[in-house]
Amino acid sequence: MKVAVVGTGYVGLVVGACLAETGNDVICVDVDAAKIARLQENRLPIYEPGLEPLVVRNQREGRLQFTTAVGQAVERSAIVFIAVGTPPDEDGSADLKHVLAVASTIGQHLHAPKIVITKSTVPVGTAEKVRVEIAAHTTTPFHVCSNPEFLKEGAAVEDFMKPDRVVVGVDSAEAARALEELYAPFVRTGNPLIFMDIPSAEMTKYAANAMLATRISFMNQIAGLCEAVGADVSLVRKGIGTDRRIGSAFLFPGPGYGGSCFPKDVQALIRTGRERAVPLDILEAVEAANARQKRLLFEKLRRHFDGRLTGAEIAVWGLAFKAETDDVRESPALVIVEALLSAGAKVRVHDPAAVETARRHLGGRVTYATHAYDALAGADALAIVTEWLEYRTPDFPRIKQLLRRPLIVDGRNLYDPERLASLGFTYDSIGRRLACASS
Ligand SMILES: NC(=O)c1ccc[n+]([C@@H]2O[C@H](COP(=O)([O-])OP(=O)(O)OC[C@H]3O[C@@H](n4cnc5c(N)ncnc54)[C@H](O)[C@@H]3O)[C@@H](O)[C@H]2O)c1
């Protein structure tokens, strides 16, 4: 099938490359000319495991092209995905200006019947707005579908190739048949392709992200209580995760959720609730708890320094909002680094993939280490924010030797507290007892 994917970001690029991989003739479009020029040379704008070989192979085979010409891409395609960003507006609602701008362009270039699919995360009613915007420019018949994306950054290719499920909101049997054909290679093992009406599909995406964010904030608050009462959240997590009604995924406490999705989607859903006078106080609490959680590692550090962080040198491992991505949008690491800088500390940072994206926020105010251990020499403490694999089994004697003071504050519970204490560290993690060398 001839497919256009408009918006070549974390979602659009993965969708385009994966659809090309299954034999479709795909053109990815973006208004960012520099990004498109790089992609045409097989230089990827993002770090995403497994994506580069797909882009290289499919571009070489002629199944994947990149362009800035939205109109031409629409004209040559039977299926058009809208995968542009939907950032939060000032009031927290999803800003639809990019989505509707694309819809307008699609309408101006719609001279033959097409299926237009909203892939961006958009509030209920957006597909209808897209339909109205397109229809304002053309009399040619077309279909609009909602096909929210559930991929996770860091595992996006795997998630798209082997989805738990594909959700599609359709307005006609013809559109359903086309989507069924497009997704057939991805649901061969029986993972469901779930058809529904369009508003339900749009709602499903927000409900999924809100549920996941809720689990995270819930576990973060349980972790806080575990620390206060002397329980161990790792054991509590196992204890509840084995209950099949609860399940074990997404129960890890941490430094707060970040990324481009949970924060903005929770906010947008709260906003929709307010507009419709439907109380969503659960989500307001989830958001407030997360904002507090993002400062937790800073507060822990401040306690260890008796409130005097001025002049202290703090090493931070991990800037990305989670491992296996270079995305720092809403990353707790940025909150922690900013708080440390405001408190007068000096900060040295390391991240295997996200230094360049973080540099756009932090500029020259921190020192960037090329290797993880380079951040440590002479530092007064190490804070771990992202759960990168390379931080999981480090050389502890080397860390101890490099740090001026053997203090590790760990937002990801990567290490065994007893072991760290036996190695001479003070080790402060989330929801577990403080481990001290002397204890
Ligand atoms: N990132 C994720 O993990 C994820 C997962 C599921 C869903 N989503 C949703 O998918 C959508 C895209 O997210 P993303 O992370 O890929 O965003 P992104 O910011 O990485 O990419 C968006 C791209 O759209 C381009 N763009 C903006 N306006 C355009 C226009 N008029 N024409 C062509 N291109 C245009 C931008 O230049 C940018 O490259 C959002 O609605 C997001 O909520 C994201």
Short mmCIF file of N, CA and C and ligand atoms in Angstrom, two decimals, residues 6-12 29-32 35 70 83-86 98 101-102 119-121 149-153 205 260-261 264-265 327 329, ligand 1:
data_model
loop_
_atom_site.label_atom_id
_atom_site.label_comp_id
_atom_site.label_asym_id
_atom_site.label_seq_id
_atom_site.Cartn_x
_atom_site.Cartn_y
_atom_site.Cartn_z
N VAL A 6 2.87 11.68 8.20
CA VAL A 6 3.20 13.11 8.36
C VAL A 6 3.61 13.35 9.82
N GLY A 7 4.85 13.84 9.99
CA GLY A 7 5.44 13.96 11.33
C GLY A 7 6.43 12.83 11.49
N THR A 8 7.73 13.16 11.50
CA THR A 8 8.76 12.13 11.52
C THR A 8 9.53 12.21 12.83
N GLY A 9 8.79 12.16 13.95
CA GLY A 9 9.41 12.18 15.27
C GLY A 9 9.55 10.77 15.82
N TYR A 10 9.52 10.62 17.12
CA TYR A 10 9.69 9.31 17.76
C TYR A 10 8.65 8.33 17.24
N VAL A 11 7.41 8.80 17.03
CA VAL A 11 6.35 7.89 16.58
C VAL A 11 6.37 7.74 15.06
N GLY A 12 6.34 8.87 14.35
CA GLY A 12 6.20 8.80 12.89
C GLY A 12 7.33 8.02 12.22
N VAL A 29 7.09 12.37 6.09
CA VAL A 29 7.12 13.81 5.81
C VAL A 29 7.32 14.59 7.10
N ASP A 30 8.08 15.68 6.99
CA ASP A 30 8.22 16.54 8.16
C ASP A 30 8.49 17.96 7.68
N VAL A 31 8.08 18.94 8.49
CA VAL A 31 8.38 20.34 8.16
C VAL A 31 9.81 20.70 8.53
N ASP A 32 10.45 19.86 9.31
CA ASP A 32 11.82 20.12 9.75
C ASP A 32 12.78 19.65 8.64
N LYS A 35 16.02 17.80 9.61
CA LYS A 35 15.77 16.41 10.01
C LYS A 35 15.61 15.51 8.78
N VAL A 70 4.66 17.99 1.97
CA VAL A 70 3.48 17.32 2.54
C VAL A 70 2.44 17.05 1.45
N ALA A 83 1.01 12.03 12.42
CA ALA A 83 1.79 11.64 13.61
C ALA A 83 2.60 12.82 14.13
N VAL A 84 2.03 14.00 14.03
CA VAL A 84 2.74 15.20 14.51
C VAL A 84 2.54 15.34 16.02
N GLY A 85 3.30 16.25 16.61
CA GLY A 85 3.22 16.43 18.07
C GLY A 85 1.93 17.10 18.51
N THR A 86 1.51 16.77 19.74
CA THR A 86 0.34 17.41 20.34
C THR A 86 0.74 17.90 21.74
N HIS A 98 -0.87 21.64 15.18
CA HIS A 98 -0.11 20.90 14.15
C HIS A 98 -1.01 19.88 13.45
N ALA A 101 -3.30 21.74 11.13
CA ALA A 101 -2.56 22.29 9.99
C ALA A 101 -2.33 21.19 8.95
N VAL A 102 -1.99 19.99 9.44
CA VAL A 102 -1.78 18.87 8.50
C VAL A 102 -3.11 18.51 7.83
N LYS A 119 -2.79 9.32 14.28
CA LYS A 119 -1.90 8.46 15.07
C LYS A 119 -1.45 9.22 16.32
N SER A 120 -1.39 10.55 16.20
CA SER A 120 -1.04 11.38 17.36
C SER A 120 -2.05 11.12 18.47
N THR A 121 -1.61 11.36 19.71
CA THR A 121 -2.54 11.23 20.85
C THR A 121 -3.39 12.50 20.91
N GLU A 149 -1.28 5.25 19.14
CA GLU A 149 -0.04 4.46 19.19
C GLU A 149 0.34 4.17 20.64
N PHE A 150 0.71 2.92 20.89
CA PHE A 150 1.04 2.52 22.27
C PHE A 150 2.52 2.18 22.44
N LEU A 151 3.34 2.45 21.43
CA LEU A 151 4.75 2.07 21.55
C LEU A 151 5.42 2.80 22.71
N LYS A 152 6.46 2.14 23.26
CA LYS A 152 7.25 2.75 24.32
C LYS A 152 8.59 3.20 23.73
N GLU A 153 9.01 4.43 24.00
CA GLU A 153 10.35 4.81 23.58
C GLU A 153 11.35 3.88 24.24
N LYS A 205 -6.51 5.59 24.41
CA LYS A 205 -5.11 5.99 24.57
C LYS A 205 -4.90 6.77 25.86
N SER A 260 7.46 12.36 26.98
CA SER A 260 6.59 13.26 26.22
C SER A 260 5.13 12.86 26.34
N CYS A 261 4.83 11.75 27.03
CA CYS A 261 3.44 11.27 26.99
C CYS A 261 2.71 11.37 28.32
N LYS A 264 1.88 14.99 29.76
CA LYS A 264 0.95 15.81 28.98
C LYS A 264 -0.41 15.11 28.81
N ASP A 265 -0.40 13.78 28.74
CA ASP A 265 -1.68 13.09 28.54
C ASP A 265 -2.53 13.11 29.82
N ASP A 327 15.57 10.80 24.90
CA ASP A 327 14.51 11.78 25.15
C ASP A 327 14.61 12.31 26.58
N ARG A 329 12.51 14.92 27.50
CA ARG A 329 11.31 15.73 27.75
C ARG A 329 10.71 15.36 29.11
N1 LIG B 1 6.88 9.55 21.91
C1 LIG B 1 6.14 8.54 22.29
O1 LIG B 1 6.59 7.63 23.00
C2 LIG B 1 4.69 8.46 21.88
C3 LIG B 1 4.00 7.25 22.04
C4 LIG B 1 2.68 7.18 21.65
C5 LIG B 1 2.05 8.30 21.13
N2 LIG B 1 2.73 9.47 21.02
C6 LIG B 1 2.04 10.62 20.43
O2 LIG B 1 2.42 10.72 19.06
C7 LIG B 1 2.50 12.10 18.67
C8 LIG B 1 3.89 12.42 18.15
O3 LIG B 1 4.80 12.24 19.23
P1 LIG B 1 6.38 12.24 18.99
O4 LIG B 1 7.00 11.89 20.29
O5 LIG B 1 6.70 11.43 17.77
O6 LIG B 1 6.61 13.80 18.67
P2 LIG B 1 7.94 14.49 18.11
O7 LIG B 1 7.93 15.85 18.67
O8 LIG B 1 9.12 13.60 18.29
O9 LIG B 1 7.69 14.55 16.53
C9 LIG B 1 6.69 15.33 15.94
C10 LIG B 1 7.18 15.71 14.55
O10 LIG B 1 6.12 16.36 13.84
C11 LIG B 1 6.71 17.36 13.03
N3 LIG B 1 5.68 18.32 12.61
C12 LIG B 1 5.06 19.28 13.34
N4 LIG B 1 4.16 19.94 12.58
C13 LIG B 1 4.21 19.39 11.35
C14 LIG B 1 3.51 19.62 10.15
N5 LIG B 1 2.58 20.58 10.04
N6 LIG B 1 3.79 18.87 9.07
C15 LIG B 1 4.74 17.90 9.15
N7 LIG B 1 5.43 17.62 10.27
C16 LIG B 1 5.17 18.36 11.36
C17 LIG B 1 7.79 17.95 13.91
O11 LIG B 1 8.75 18.66 13.14
C18 LIG B 1 8.36 16.69 14.56
O12 LIG B 1 9.44 16.14 13.81
C19 LIG B 1 2.08 12.90 19.89
O13 LIG B 1 0.71 13.15 19.84
C20 LIG B 1 2.39 11.95 21.04
O14 LIG B 1 1.58 12.20 22.17
C21 LIG B 1 4.04 9.58 21.35
#
